[in-house]
Coordinates of C-alpha atoms and ligand atoms in Angstrom, one line a residue:
X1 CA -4.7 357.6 16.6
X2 CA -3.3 354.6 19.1
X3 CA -3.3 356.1 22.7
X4 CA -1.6 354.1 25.5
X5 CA -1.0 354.1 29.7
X6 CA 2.2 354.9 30.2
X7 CA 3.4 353.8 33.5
X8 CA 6.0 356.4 35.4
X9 CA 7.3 354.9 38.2
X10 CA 8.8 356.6 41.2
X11 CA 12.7 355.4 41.4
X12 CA 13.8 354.8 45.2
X13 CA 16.0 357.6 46.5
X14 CA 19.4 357.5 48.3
X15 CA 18.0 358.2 51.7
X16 CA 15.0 355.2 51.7
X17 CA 14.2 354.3 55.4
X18 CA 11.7 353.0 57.7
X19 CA 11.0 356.0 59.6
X20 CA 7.7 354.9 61.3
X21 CA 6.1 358.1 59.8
X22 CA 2.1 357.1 58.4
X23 CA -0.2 356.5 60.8
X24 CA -2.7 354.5 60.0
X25 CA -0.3 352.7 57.2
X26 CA 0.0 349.7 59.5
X27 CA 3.7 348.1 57.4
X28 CA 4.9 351.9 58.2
X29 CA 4.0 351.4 61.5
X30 CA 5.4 348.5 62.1
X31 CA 8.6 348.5 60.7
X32 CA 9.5 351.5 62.1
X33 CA 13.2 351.8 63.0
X34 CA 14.4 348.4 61.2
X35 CA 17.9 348.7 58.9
X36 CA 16.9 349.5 55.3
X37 CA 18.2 348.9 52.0
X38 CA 18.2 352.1 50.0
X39 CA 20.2 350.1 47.0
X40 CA 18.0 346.9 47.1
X41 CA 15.0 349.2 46.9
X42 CA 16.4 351.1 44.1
X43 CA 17.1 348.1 42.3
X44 CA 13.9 346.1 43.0
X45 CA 11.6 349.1 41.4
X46 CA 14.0 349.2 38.7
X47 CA 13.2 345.2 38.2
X48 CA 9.7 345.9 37.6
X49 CA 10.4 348.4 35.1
X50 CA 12.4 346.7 33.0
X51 CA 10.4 343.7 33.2
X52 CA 7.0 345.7 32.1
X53 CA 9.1 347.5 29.8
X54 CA 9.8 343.8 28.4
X55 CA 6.5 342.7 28.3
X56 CA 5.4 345.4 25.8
X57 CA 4.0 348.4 28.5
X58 CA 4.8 351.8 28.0
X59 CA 7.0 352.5 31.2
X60 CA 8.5 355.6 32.2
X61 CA 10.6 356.7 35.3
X62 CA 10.1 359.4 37.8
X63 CA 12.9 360.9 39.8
X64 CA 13.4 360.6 43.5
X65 CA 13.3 364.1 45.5
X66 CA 16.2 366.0 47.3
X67 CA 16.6 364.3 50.9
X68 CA 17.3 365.5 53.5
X69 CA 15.5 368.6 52.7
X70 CA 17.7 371.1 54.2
X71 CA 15.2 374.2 53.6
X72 CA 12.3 372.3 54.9
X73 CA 14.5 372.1 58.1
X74 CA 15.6 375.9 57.7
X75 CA 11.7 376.6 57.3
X76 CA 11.1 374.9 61.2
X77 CA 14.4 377.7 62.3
X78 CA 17.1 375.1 62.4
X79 CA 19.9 377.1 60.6
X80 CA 23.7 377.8 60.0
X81 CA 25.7 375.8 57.4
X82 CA 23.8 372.8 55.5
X83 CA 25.8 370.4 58.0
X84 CA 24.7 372.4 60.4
X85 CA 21.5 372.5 60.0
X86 CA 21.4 369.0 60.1
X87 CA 23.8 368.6 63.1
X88 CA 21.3 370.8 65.5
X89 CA 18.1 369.0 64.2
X90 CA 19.5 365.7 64.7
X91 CA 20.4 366.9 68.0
X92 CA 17.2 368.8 69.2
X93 CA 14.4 367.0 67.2
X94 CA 15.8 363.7 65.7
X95 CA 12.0 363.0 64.2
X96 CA 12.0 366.3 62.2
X97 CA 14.9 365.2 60.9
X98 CA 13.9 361.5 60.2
X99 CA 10.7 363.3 58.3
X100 CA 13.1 365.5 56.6
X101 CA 15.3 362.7 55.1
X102 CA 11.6 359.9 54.1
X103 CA 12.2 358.4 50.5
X104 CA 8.4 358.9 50.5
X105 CA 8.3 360.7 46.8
X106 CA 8.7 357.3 45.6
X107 CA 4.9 356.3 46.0
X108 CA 4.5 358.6 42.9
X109 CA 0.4 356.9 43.0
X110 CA 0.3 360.1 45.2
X111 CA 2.5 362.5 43.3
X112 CA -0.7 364.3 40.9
X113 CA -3.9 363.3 40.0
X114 CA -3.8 363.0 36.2
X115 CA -7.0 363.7 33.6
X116 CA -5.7 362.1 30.1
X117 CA -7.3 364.4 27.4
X118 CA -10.1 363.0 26.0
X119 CA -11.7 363.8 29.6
X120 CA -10.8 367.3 29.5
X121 CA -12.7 371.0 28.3
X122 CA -9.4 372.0 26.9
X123 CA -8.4 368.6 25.3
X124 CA -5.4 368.8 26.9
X125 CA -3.7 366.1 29.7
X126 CA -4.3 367.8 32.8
X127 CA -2.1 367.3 36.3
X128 CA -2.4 368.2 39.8
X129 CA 0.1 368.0 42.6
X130 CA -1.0 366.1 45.7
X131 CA -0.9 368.4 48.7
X132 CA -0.4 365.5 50.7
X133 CA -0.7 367.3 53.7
X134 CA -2.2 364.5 56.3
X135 CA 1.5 364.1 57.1
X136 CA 4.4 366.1 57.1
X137 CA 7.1 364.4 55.8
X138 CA 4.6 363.9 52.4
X139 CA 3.5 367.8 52.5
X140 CA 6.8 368.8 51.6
X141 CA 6.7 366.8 48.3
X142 CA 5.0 369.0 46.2
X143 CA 6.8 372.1 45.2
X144 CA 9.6 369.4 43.6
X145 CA 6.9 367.5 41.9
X146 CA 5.4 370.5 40.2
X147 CA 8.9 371.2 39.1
X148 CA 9.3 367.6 38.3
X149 CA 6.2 367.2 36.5
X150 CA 6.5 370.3 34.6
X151 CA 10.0 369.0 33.6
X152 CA 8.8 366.1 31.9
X153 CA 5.6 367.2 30.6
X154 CA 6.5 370.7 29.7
X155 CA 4.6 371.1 26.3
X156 CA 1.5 373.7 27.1
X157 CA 0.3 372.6 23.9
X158 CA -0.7 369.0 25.2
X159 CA -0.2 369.4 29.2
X160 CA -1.7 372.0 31.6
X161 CA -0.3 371.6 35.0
X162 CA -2.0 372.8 38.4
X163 CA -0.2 373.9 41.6
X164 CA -1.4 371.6 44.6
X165 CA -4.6 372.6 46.6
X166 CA -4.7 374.8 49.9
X167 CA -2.5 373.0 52.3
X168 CA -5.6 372.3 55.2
X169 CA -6.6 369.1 55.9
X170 CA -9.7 370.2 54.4
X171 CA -8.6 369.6 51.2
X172 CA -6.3 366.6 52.0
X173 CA -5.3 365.2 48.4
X174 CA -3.6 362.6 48.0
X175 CA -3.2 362.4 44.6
X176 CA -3.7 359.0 41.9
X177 CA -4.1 356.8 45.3
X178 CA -7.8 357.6 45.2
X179 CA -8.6 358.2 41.4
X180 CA -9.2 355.3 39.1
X181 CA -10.5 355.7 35.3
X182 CA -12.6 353.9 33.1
X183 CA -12.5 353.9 29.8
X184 CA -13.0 351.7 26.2
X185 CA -9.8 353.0 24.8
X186 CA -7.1 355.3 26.8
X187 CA -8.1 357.7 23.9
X188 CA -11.6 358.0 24.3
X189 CA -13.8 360.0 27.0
X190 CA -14.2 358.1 29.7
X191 CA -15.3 358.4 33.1
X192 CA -13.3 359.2 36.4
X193 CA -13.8 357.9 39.6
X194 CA -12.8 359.7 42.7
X195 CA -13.0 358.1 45.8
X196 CA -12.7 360.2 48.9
X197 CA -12.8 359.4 53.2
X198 CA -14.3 362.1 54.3
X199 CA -16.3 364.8 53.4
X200 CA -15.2 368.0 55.3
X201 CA -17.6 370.8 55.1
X202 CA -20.7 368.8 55.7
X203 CA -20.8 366.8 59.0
X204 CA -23.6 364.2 57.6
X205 CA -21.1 361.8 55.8
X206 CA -19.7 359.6 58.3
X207 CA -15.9 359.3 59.1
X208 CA -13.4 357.0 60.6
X209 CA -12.7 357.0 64.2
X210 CA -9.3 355.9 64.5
X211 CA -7.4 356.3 61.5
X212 CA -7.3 360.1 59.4
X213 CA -9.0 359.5 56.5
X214 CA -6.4 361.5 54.0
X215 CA -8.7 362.3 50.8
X216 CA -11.8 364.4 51.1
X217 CA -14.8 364.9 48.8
X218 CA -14.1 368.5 48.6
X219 CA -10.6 367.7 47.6
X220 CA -11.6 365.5 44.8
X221 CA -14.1 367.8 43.6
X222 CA -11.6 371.0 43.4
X223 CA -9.5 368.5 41.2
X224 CA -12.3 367.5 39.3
X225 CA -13.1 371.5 38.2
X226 CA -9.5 372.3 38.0
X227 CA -9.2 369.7 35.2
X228 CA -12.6 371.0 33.4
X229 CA -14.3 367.5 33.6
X230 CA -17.8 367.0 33.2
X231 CA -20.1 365.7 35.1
X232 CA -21.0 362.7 32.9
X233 CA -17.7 361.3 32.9
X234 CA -17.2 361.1 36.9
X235 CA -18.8 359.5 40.0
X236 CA -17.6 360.0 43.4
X237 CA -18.1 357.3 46.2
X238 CA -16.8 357.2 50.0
X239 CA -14.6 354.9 50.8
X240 CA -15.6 352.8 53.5
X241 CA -14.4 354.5 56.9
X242 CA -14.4 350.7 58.4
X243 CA -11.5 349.9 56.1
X244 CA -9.5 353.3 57.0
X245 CA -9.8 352.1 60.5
X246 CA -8.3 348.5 59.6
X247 CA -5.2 350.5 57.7
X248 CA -6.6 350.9 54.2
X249 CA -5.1 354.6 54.2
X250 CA -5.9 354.9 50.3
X251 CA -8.6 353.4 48.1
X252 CA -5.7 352.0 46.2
X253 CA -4.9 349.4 49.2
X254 CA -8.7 348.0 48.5
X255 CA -9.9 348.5 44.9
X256 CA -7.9 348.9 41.6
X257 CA -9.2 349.5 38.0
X258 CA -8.5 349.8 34.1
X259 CA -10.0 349.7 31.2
X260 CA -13.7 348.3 31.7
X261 CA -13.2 346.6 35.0
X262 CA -12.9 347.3 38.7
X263 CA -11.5 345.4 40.8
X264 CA -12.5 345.6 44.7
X265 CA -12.7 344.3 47.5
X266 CA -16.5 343.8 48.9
X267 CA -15.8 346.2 51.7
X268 CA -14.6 348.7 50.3
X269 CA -17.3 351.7 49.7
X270 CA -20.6 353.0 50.8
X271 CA -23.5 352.1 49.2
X272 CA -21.7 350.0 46.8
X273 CA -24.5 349.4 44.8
X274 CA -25.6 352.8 43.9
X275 CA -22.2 353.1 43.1
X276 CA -21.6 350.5 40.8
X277 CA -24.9 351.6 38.9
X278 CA -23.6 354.7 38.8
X279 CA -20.1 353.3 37.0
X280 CA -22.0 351.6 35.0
X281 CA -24.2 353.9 33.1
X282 CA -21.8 356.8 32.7
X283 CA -19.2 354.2 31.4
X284 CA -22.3 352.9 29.0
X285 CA -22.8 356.6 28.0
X286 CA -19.4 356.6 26.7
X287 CA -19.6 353.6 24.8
X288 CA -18.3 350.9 27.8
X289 CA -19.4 347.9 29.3
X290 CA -18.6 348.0 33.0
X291 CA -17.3 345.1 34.6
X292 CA -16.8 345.0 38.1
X293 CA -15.2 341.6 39.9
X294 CA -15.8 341.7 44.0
X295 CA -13.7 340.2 45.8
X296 CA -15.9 338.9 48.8
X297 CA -14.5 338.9 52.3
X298 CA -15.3 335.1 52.4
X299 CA -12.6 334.6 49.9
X300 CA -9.9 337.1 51.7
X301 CA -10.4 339.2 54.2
X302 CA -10.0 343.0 54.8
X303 CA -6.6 342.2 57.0
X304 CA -5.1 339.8 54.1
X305 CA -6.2 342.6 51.5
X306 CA -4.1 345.0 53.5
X307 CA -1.3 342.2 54.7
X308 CA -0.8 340.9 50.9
X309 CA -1.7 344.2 48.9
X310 CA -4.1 342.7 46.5
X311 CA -5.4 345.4 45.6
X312 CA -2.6 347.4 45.3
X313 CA -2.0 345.7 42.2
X314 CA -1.4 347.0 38.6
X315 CA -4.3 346.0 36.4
X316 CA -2.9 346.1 32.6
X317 CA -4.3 345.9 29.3
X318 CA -2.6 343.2 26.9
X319 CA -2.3 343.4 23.0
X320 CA -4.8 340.9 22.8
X321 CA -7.4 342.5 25.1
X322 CA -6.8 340.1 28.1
X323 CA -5.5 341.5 31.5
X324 CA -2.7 341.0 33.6
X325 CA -2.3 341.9 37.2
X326 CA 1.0 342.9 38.7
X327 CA 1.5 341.7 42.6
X328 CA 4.0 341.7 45.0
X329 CA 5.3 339.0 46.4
X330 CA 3.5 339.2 49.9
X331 CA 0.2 338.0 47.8
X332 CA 2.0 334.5 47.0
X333 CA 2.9 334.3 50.5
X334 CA -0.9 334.8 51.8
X335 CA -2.5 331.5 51.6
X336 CA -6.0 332.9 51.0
X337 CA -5.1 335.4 48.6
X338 CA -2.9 333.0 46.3
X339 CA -5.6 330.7 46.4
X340 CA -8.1 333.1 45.4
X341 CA -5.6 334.5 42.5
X342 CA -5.2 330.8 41.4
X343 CA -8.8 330.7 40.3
X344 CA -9.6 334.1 39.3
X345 CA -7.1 334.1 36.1
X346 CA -9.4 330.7 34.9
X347 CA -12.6 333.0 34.4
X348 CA -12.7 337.0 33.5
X349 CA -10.9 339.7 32.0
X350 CA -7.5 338.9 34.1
X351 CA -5.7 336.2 32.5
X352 CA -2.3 336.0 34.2
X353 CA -0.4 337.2 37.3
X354 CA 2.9 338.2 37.9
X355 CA 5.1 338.4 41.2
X356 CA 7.4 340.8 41.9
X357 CA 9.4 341.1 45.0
X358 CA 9.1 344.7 46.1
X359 CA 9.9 344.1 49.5
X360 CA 11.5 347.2 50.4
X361 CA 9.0 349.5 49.3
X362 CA 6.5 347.3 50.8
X363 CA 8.0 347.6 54.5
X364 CA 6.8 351.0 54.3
X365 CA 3.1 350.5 53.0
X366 CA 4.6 351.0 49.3
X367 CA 3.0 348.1 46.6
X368 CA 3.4 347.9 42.6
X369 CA 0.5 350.5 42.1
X370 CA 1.9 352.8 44.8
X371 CA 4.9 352.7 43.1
X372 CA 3.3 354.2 39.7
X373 CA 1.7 357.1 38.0
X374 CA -0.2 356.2 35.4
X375 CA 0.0 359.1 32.5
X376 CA -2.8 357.7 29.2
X377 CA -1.7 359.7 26.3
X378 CA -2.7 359.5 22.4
X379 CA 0.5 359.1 20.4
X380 CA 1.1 362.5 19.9
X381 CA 1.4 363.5 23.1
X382 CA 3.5 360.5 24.2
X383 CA 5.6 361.9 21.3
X384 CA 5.7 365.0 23.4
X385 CA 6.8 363.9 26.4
X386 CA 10.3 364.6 27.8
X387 CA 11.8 361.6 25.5
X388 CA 14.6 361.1 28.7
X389 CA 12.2 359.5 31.1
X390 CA 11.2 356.8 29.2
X391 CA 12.1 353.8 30.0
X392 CA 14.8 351.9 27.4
X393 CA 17.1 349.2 27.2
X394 CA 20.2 351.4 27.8
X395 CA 18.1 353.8 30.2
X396 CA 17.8 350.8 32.8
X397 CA 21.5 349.8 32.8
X398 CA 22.8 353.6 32.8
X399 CA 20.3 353.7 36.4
X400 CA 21.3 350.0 37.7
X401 CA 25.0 351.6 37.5
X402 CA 24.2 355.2 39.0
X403 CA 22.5 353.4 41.8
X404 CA 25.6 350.9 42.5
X405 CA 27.4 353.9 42.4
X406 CA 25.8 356.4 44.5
X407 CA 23.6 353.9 47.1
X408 CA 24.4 352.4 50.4
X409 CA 23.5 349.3 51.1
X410 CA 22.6 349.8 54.7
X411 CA 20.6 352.4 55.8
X412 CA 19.9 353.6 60.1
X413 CA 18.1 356.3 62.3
X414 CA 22.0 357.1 62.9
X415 CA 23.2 357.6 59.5
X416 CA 20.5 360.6 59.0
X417 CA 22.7 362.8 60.8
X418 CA 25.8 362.3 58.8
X419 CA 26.1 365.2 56.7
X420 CA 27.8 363.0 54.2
X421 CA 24.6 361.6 53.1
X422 CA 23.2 364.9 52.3
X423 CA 26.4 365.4 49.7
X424 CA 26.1 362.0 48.4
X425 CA 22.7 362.4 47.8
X426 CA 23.4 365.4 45.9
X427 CA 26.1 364.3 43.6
X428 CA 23.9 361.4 42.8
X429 CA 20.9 363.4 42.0
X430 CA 23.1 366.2 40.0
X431 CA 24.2 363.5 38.0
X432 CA 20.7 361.9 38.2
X433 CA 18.8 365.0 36.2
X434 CA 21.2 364.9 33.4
X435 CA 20.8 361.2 32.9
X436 CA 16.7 362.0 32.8
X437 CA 17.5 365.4 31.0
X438 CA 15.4 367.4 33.5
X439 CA 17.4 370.7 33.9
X440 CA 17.6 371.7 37.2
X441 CA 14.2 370.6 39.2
X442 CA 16.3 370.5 42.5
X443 CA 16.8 373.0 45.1
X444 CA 20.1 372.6 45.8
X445 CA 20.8 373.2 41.9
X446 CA 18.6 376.4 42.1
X447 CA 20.1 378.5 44.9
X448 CA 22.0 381.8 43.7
Ligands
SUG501 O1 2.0 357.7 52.4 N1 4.4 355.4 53.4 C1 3.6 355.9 52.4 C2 3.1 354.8 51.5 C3 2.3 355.3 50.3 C4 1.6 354.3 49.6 N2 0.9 354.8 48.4 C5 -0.3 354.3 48.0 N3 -1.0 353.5 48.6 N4 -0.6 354.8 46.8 C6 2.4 356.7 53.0 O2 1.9 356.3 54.0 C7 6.1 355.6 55.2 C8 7.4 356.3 55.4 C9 8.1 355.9 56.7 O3 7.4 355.4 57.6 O4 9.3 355.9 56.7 C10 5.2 356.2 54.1 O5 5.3 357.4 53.9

């Protein structure tokens, strides 16, 4: 049976700002407070949809979440009337607000952590929500996701979901951002590979010392049972707490992978070799042949990785077998980087590069991999899937227009506290879930 990757990618929500909210995200950081463009962004994902869509990928679309989130507000005893609510916390703690209203649900790399089937005990695809909870305006992203998820993927025959994991920093997850896979063909066992910054119950692994490293090894590990995985199709390595401290907040920001091959930065784990050897002989046990391609920090260094997003690239398999690697236009800016891209696609796997300008999302930290989930299903269970959130022809005009409709075009720490843009949001989002045939994943459409 043909199996594929489908590629959902978060759309951009009404309320996209640059709230100065990650630390340790250094483009976060330090954009913080500039003017966004919620309708550029919307539109600039949307670009890179259609365009993948065009080239032949399977491309799906995940909805943006209800901002600002009026009952996270109520939860922290702001209360009174929706406007209200907002009114006072704009008043008394403008950065709860700020929190309250982050577009952040776009990076949907962090939404779940997703095991395709031929991995699992139950031979189904199994998903679980990212707590997210090293910050707060990300913790408050997974009750809707569940929803969300469950929405689109709502056949128990093929998909098993699981709630997110204890919300303590001790079992930080942040989702896809730190999970690659390896496989010979998305419908074959293959082998997982969690990487995590910390370890939090045993003081011997080393951490970071300026930067939180988000993912921990008991994190990945819960995942790991919860999705029935065994233990010859996954290897675990730390990330290299160096890197954290230089602003690589996920492993996705310094190593990317697909199909047979990794692609990494040479900084970016522990005991990289023992890793790789591991890689490679569970991949070989499963019928692979592991290719890894290091990227040495002679040719680009750990700053340009995390200026250009290299890494935070989307690695794709082509028809013919060849890959193609999906940047964002910061890479073509970085001398080093383009130079080293310019030779890479003569020799290996990767055969062509493609630019997209993704500026928006990348003010915030946001690149073309953070921007997707990637979901490998056999044919049947692609068959399966919620048919309204796949991308189509028709399906990208019908969004281009809602988001000319509903979107500003200029976005400011000032226009938070307008009310307004909590019932704009709303109207665009109500109309939103019937475009993508989701029912009602909202909470505003879920109240009594
Ligand atoms: O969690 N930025 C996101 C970026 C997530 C990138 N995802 C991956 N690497 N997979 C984060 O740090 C910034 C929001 C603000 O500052 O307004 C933010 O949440």
């Amino acid at each position: 049976m043909k199996s594929y990757e489908v590629n959902f990618d978060g759309l951009v929500g009404p309320t996209h700002n640059y709230g100065g909210l990650s630390y340790g995200n250094v483009a976060s950081q330090s954009n913080s407070q500039q003017g966004s463009n919620p309708r550029e962004a919307a539109r600039q994902g949307l670009a890179k949809m259609k365009a993948l869509m065009e080239m032949g990928f399977q491309q799906g679309v995940l909805a943006p979440q209800e901002r600002p989130d009026v009952a996270a507000l109520r939860s922290l005893g702001f209360s009174g009337s929706d406007a209200e609510v907002i009114r006072r916390a704009a008043k008394e703690a403008m950065p709860l607000l700020v929190a309250s209203c982050s577009a952040s649900s776009m990076w949907v790399a962090n939404a779940a952590t997703v095991s395709p089937s031929a991995d699992t005990a139950d031979g189904r695809v199994h998903f679980t929500a990212a707590n997210l909870n090293c910050k707060y305006h990300r913790s408050i992203e997974h009750p809707t996701t569940s929803r969300m998820l469950g929405a689109m993927f709502s056949d128990e025959r093929h998909f098993a979901h699981h709630a997110a994991l204890p919300a303590v920093a001790q079992f930080g997850d942040e989702g896809a951002a730190n999970h690659t896979r390896f496989c010979r063909d998305y419908g074959e066992a293959g082998v997982e590979f969690f990487v995590y910054g910390r370890s939090a119950f045993d003081s011997r692994y080393p951490a970071p010392q300026k930067y939180p490293a988000r993912q921990t090894l008991e994190a990945s590990q819960a995942v790991a049972r919860l999705h029935g995985l065994s233990d010859d199709g996954v290897v675990y390595a730390q990330q290299n707490p160096a890197v954290i401290d230089q602003g690589v907040f996920h492993n996705d920001v310094i190593s990317v992978g697909n199909g047979e091959v990794l692609f990494y930065h040479e900084d970016a784990f522990l005991e990289t070799g023992a890793v790789l050897a591991q890689l490679q002989a569970k991949l070989a046990g499963k019928g692979g042949n592991f290719q890894a391609i290091c990227v040495p920090r002679s040719a680009v260094a750990v700053e340009d990785a995390v200026r250009s997003y290299l890494f935070n690239s989307q690695l794709l398999s082509r028809a013919d077998g060849s890959m193609l690697l999906v940047v964002p236009e910061e890479c073509r800016n970085n001398e080093r980087v383009w130079a080293y891209l310019n030779q890479l696609t003569g020799q290996g796997p990767v055969k062509e590069v493609k630019v997209f300008d993704l500026k928006q999302s990348m003010q915030n930290g946001g690149g073309p991999a953070c921007l997707r989930l990637r979901v490998a299903l056999k044919e049947s269970e692609l068959a399966a899937v919620n048919q309204g959130v796949i991308m189509t022809a028709s399906l990208y005009d019908t969004l281009v227009q809602w988001v000319d409709r509903h979107y500003r075009d200029r976005l400011g720490e000032a226009d938070l506290a307008d009310p307004q843009l909590l019932d704009e949001c709303r109207t665009a989002l109500d109309e939103l879930t019937r475009i993508l045939k989701l029912g009602s994943v909202y909470p505003f459409q879920r109240q009594p």
